[in-house]
Short mmCIF file of C-alpha atoms in Angstrom, two decimals:
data_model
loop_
_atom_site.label_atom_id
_atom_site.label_comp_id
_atom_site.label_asym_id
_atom_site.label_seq_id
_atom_site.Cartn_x
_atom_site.Cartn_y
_atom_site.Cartn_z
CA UNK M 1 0.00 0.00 0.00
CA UNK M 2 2.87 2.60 0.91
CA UNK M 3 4.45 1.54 -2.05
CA UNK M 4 1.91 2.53 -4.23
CA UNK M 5 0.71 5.44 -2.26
CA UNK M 6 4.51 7.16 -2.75
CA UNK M 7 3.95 6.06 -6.62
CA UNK M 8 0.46 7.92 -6.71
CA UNK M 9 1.88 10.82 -4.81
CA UNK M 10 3.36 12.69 -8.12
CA UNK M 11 0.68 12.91 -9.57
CA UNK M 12 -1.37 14.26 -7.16
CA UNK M 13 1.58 16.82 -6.13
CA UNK M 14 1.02 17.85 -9.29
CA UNK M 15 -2.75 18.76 -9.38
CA UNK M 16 -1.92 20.31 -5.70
CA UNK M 17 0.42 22.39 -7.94
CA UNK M 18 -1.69 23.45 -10.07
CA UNK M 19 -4.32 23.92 -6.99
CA UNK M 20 -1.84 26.49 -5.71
CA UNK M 21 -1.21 28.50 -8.95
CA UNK M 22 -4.74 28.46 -8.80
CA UNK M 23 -5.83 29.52 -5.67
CA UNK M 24 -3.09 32.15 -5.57
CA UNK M 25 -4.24 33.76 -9.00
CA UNK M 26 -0.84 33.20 -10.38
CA UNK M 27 -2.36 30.82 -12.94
CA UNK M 28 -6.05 32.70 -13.80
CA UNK M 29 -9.21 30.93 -14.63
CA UNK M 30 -8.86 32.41 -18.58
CA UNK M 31 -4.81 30.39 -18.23
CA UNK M 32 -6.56 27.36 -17.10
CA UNK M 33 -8.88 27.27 -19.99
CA UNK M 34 -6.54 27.33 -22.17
CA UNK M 35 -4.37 25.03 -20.97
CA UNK M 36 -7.23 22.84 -20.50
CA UNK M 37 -7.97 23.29 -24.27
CA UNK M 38 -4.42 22.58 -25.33
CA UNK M 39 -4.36 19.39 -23.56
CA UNK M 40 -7.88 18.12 -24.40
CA UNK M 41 -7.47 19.26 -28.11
CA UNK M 42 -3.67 18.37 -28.61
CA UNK M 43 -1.61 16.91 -26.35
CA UNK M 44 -4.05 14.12 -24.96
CA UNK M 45 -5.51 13.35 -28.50
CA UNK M 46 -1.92 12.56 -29.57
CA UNK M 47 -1.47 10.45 -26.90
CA UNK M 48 -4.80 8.61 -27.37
CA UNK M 49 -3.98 8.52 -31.62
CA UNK M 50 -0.48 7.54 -31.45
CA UNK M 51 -1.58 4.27 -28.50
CA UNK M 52 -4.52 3.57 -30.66
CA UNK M 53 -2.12 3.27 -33.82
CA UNK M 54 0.25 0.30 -31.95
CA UNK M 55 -2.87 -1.61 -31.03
CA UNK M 56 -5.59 -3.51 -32.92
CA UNK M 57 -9.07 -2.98 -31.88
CA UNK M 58 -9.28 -6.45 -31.30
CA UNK M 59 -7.07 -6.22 -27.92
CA UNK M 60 -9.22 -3.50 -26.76
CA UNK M 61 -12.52 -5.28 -27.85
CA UNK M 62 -13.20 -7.63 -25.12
CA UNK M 63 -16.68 -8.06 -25.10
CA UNK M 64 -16.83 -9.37 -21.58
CA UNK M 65 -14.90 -6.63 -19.78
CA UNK M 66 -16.92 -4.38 -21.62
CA UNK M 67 -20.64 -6.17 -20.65
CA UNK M 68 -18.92 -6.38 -16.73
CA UNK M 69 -17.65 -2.78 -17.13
CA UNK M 70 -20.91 -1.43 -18.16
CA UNK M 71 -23.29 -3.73 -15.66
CA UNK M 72 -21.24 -2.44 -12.88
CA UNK M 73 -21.64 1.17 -13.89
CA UNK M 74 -25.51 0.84 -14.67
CA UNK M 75 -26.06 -0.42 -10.98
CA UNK M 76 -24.56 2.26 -9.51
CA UNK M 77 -26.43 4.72 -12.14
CA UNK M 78 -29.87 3.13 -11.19
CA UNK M 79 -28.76 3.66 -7.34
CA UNK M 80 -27.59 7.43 -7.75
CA UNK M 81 -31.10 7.38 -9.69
CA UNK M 82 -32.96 6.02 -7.11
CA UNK M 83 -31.61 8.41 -4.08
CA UNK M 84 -32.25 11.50 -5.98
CA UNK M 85 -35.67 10.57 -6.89
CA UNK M 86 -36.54 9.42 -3.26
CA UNK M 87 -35.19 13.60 -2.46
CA UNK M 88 -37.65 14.54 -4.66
CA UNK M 89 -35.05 15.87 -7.49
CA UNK M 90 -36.42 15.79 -11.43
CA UNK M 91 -34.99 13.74 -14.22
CA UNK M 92 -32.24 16.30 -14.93
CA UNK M 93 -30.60 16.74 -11.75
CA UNK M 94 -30.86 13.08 -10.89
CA UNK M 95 -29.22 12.52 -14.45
CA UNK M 96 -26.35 15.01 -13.24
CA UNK M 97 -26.18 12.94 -9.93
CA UNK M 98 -25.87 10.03 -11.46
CA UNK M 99 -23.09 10.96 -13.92
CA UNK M 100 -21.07 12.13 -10.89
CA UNK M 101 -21.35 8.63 -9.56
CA UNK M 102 -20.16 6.74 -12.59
CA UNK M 103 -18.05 8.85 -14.52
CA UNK M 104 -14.22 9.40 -13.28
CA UNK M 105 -11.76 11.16 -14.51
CA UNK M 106 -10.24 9.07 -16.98
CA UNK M 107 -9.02 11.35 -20.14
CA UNK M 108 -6.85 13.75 -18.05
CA UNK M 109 -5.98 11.61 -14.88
CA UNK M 110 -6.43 7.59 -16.02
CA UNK M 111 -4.47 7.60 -18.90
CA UNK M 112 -1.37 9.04 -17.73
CA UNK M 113 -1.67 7.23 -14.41
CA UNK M 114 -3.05 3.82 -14.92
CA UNK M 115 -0.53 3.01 -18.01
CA UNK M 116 2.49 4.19 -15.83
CA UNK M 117 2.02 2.96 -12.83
CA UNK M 118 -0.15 -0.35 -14.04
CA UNK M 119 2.19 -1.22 -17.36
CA UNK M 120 2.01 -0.01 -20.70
CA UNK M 121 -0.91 -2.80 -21.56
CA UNK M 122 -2.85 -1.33 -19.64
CA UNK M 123 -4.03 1.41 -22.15
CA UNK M 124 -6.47 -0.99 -24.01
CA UNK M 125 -8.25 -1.19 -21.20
CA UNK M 126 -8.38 2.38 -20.16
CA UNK M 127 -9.29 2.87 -24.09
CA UNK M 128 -12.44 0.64 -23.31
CA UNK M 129 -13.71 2.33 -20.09
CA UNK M 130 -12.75 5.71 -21.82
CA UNK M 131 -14.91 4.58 -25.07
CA UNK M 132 -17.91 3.31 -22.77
CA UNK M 133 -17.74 6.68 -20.38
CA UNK M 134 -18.08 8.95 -23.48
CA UNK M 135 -20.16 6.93 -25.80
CA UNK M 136 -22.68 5.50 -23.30
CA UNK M 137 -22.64 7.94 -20.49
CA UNK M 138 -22.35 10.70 -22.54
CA UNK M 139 -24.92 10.25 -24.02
CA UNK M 140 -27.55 9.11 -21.97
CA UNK M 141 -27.21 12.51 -19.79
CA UNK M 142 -28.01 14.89 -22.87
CA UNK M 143 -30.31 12.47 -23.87
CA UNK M 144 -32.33 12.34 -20.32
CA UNK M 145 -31.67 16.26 -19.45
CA UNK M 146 -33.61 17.12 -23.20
CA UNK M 147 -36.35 14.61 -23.29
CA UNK M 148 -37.15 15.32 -19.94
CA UNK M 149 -37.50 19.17 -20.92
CA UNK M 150 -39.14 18.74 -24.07
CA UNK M 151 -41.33 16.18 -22.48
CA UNK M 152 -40.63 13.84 -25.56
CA UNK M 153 -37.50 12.17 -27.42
CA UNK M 154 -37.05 14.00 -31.38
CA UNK M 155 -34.43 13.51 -33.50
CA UNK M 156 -32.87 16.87 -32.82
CA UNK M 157 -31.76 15.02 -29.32
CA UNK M 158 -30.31 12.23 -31.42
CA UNK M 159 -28.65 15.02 -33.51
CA UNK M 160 -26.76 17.31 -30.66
CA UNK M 161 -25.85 13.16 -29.73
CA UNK M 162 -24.63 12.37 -32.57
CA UNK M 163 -22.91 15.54 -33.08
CA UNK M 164 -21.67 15.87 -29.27
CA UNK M 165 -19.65 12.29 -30.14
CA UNK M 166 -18.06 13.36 -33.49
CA UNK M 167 -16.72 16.53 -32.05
CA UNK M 168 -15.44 14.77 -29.00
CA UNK M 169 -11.25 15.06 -29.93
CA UNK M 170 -10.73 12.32 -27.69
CA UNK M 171 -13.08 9.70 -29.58
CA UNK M 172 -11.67 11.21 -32.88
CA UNK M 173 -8.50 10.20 -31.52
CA UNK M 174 -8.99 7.26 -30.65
CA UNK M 175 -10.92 6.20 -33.48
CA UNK M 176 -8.37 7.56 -36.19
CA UNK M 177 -5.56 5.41 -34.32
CA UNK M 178 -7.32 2.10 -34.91
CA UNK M 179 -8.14 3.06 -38.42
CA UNK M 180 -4.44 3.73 -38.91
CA UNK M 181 -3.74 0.69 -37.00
CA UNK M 182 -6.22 -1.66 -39.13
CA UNK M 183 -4.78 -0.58 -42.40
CA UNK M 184 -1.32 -1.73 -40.79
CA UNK M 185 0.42 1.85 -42.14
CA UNK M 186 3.48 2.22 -40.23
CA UNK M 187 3.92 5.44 -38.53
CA UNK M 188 7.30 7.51 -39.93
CA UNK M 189 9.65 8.21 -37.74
CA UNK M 190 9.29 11.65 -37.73
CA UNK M 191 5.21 11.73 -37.20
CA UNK M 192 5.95 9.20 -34.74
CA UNK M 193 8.46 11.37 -32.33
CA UNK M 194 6.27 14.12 -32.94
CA UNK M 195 3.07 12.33 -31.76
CA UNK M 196 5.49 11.68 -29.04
CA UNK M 197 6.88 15.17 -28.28
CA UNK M 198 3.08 16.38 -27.85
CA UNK M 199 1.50 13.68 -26.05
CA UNK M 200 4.41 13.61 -23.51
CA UNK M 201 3.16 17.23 -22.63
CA UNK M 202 -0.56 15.27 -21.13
CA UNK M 203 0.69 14.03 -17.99
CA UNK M 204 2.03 17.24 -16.88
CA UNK M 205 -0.60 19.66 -18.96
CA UNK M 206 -3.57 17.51 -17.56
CA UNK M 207 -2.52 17.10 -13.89
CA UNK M 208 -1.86 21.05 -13.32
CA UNK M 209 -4.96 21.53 -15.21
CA UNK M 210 -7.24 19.51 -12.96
CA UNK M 211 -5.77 21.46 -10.00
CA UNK M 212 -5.90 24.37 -11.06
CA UNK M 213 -9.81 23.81 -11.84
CA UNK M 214 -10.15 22.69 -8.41
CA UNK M 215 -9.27 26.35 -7.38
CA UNK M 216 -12.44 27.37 -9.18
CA UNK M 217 -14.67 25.11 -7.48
CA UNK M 218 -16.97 25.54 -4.28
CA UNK M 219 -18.12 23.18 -1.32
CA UNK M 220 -22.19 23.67 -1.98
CA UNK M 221 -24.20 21.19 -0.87
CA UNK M 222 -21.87 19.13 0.78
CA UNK M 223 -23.96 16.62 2.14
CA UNK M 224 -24.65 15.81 -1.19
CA UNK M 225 -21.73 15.76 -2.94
CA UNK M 226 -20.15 13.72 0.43
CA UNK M 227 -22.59 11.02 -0.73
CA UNK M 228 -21.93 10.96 -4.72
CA UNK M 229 -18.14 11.32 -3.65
CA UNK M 230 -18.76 7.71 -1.33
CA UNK M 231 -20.72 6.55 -4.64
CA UNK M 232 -17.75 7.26 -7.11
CA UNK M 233 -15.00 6.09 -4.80
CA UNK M 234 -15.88 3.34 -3.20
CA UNK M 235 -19.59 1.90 -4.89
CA UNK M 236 -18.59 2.13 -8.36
CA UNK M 237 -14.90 0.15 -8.65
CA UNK M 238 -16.79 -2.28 -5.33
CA UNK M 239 -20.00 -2.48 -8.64
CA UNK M 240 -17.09 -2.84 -11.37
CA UNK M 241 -14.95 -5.60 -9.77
CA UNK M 242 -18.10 -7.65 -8.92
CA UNK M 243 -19.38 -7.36 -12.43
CA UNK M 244 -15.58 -8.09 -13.98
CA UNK M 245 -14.42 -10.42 -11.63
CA UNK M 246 -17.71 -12.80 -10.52
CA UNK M 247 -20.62 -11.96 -12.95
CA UNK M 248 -18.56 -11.69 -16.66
CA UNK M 249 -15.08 -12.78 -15.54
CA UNK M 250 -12.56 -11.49 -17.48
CA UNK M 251 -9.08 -11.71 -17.64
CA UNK M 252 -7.80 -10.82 -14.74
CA UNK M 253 -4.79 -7.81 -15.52
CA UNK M 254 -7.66 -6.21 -17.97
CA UNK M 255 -10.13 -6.30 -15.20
CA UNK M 256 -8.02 -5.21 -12.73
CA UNK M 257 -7.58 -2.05 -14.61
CA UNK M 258 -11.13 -1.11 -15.37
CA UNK M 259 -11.63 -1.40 -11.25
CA UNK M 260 -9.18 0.62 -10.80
CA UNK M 261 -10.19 3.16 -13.50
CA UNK M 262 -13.53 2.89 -12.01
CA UNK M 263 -11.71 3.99 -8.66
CA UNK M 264 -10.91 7.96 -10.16
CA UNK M 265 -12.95 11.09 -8.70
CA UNK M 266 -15.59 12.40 -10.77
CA UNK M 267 -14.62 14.19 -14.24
CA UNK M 268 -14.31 17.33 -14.79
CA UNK M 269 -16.58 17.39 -18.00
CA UNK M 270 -19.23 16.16 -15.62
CA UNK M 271 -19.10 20.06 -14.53
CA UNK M 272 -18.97 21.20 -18.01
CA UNK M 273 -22.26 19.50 -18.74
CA UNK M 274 -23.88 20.65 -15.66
CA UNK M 275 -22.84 24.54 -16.64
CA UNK M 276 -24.20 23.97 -19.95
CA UNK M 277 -27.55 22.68 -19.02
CA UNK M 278 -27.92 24.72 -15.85
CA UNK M 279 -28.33 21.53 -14.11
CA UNK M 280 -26.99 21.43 -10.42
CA UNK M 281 -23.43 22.94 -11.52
CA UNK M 282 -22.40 23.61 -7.88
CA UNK M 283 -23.22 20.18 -6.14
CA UNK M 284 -20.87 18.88 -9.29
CA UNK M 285 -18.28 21.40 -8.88
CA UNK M 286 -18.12 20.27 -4.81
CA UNK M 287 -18.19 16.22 -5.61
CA UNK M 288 -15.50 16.95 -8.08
CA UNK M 289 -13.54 18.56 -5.18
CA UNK M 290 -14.02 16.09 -2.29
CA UNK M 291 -13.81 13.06 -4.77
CA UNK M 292 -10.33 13.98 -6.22
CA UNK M 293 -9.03 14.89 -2.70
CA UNK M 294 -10.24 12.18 -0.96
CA UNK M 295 -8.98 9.75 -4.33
CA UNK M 296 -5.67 10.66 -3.16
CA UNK M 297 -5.90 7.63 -0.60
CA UNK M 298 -8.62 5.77 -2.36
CA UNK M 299 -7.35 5.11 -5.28
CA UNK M 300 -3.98 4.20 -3.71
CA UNK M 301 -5.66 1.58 -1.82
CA UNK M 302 -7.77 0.16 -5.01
CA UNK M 303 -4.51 -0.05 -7.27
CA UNK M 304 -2.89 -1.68 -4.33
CA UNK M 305 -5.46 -4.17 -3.97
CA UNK M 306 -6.00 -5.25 -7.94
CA UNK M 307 -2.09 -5.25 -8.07
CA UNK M 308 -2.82 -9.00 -6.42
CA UNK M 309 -5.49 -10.30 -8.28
#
């Protein structure tokens, strides 16, 4: 546990650096932005493109992990569901609720961490959960938050869906490398180091972006977001590693890694939908808060356990 703690503990110094730049105004909310836009639109989508190229979809495409992946996530969805209905909350906040509970952090934080400190391999799987987050999840909240205000589904929902997933740099990305990768071009040399060069700037450029974010964010509604952090931390990878491990066993180093990707605080696009909808934006912005602060230990201690499965 130590071990891994002390491994975790870089990256997390580095979205408490970021925090600080933050919080003391030396980085500003309009720097943050942008950096957040350079690493979402450049440097993470050539890190995504240039993994997707060396693999075949057919090492990410494990049908079992994804069905275990995905059952896990729905039970938690249906719980998060459940308790905001039984507070009396409508369809959109307990949509927004919900996505706090499922969805982690896995773009900026996941991908940097898991394939470092889990092994290069692990990236297919991180692909997967990455794929099912944004395709699925995604979805499903634009898709709820609409109907429910329209009062009816139309295809113009299906539309800003549809739409919403080709713009999405990541799943361009990621969907450009295995197209690369299935026509079996080899990358040259020189694209390659650059797709190198640029993606190496994620890690850093996504870590001190999350943190400084953080400095952004308030502590409304606490009791609430103390409960959808509990939900994201400890329900979902505890819904995740029943599903992959018991109910649709898969192989055990792939399953190991969606638990523990299932283990990250809530994302921050989670927020960004919530803004955009005017859907509960502050008890987000808090859950995103506690959960990455209190992940600092938690997901430690999950990585430390599916190290011995």
């Amino acid at each position: 546990m130590l071990a891994i703690f002390l491994k975790t503990l870089p990256f997390f110094a580095l979205i408490g650096l970021g925090y600080w730049a933050g919080r003391t105004r030396f980085f500003t909310s309009e720097a943050t932005a942008y950096l957040t836009k350079f690493v979402f639109y450049f440097a993470l989508s050539a890190m995504l493109f240039r993994f997707a190229a060396n693999l075949s979809l057919a090492e990410v495409l494990d049908w079992r992990l994804i069905g275990g992946y995905l059952f896990g996530c729905t039970l938690v969805y249906l719980l998060a569901t459940l308790v905001a209905f039984l507070r009396r909350e409508d369809v959109g906040t307990a949509a927004v609720e919900a996505q706090c509970a499922v969805i982690g952090n896995t773009g900026f934080l996941g991908v940097p961490m898991l394939t470092l400190l889990m092994g290069p391999e692990a990236i297919g799987p991180v692909m997967m959960v990455l794929a099912v987050d944004l395709i699925v999840f995604s979805s499903l909240i634009v898709i709820l938050i609409t109907g429910s205000r329209d009062g009816r589904m139309s295809f113009a929902i299906l539309r800003t869906v549809a739409g919403g997933l080709i713009r999405n740099p990541m799943i361009v990305a990621i969907s450009l490398g295995f197209a690369w990768s299935a026509l079996q071009i080899p990358i040259p040399d020189p694209f390659n180091e650059f797709l190198a060069i640029l993606g190496g700037a994620a890690t850093p450029g996504a870590l001190f972006a999350i943190g400084a974010s953080l400095a952004t964010k308030s502590a409304e509604r606490v009791e609430v977001a103390l409960w959808l952090s509990f939900a994201k931390l400890v329900l979902h990878p505890l819904s995740v590693a029943f599903a992959v491990l018991w109910l649709f066993p898969a192989d055990p180093y792939a399953a190991s890694v969606a638990i523990a990707a299932a283990a990250l605080p809530v994302a921050g696009n989670v927020y960004m939908l919530a803004q955009h909808y005017g859907v509960a934006p502050h008890r987000v912005s808090a859950a995103i808060l506690f959960s990455t602060t209190f992940s600092i230990a938690t997901v430690s201690l999950v990585i430390a356990w599916v190290s011995q499965l």
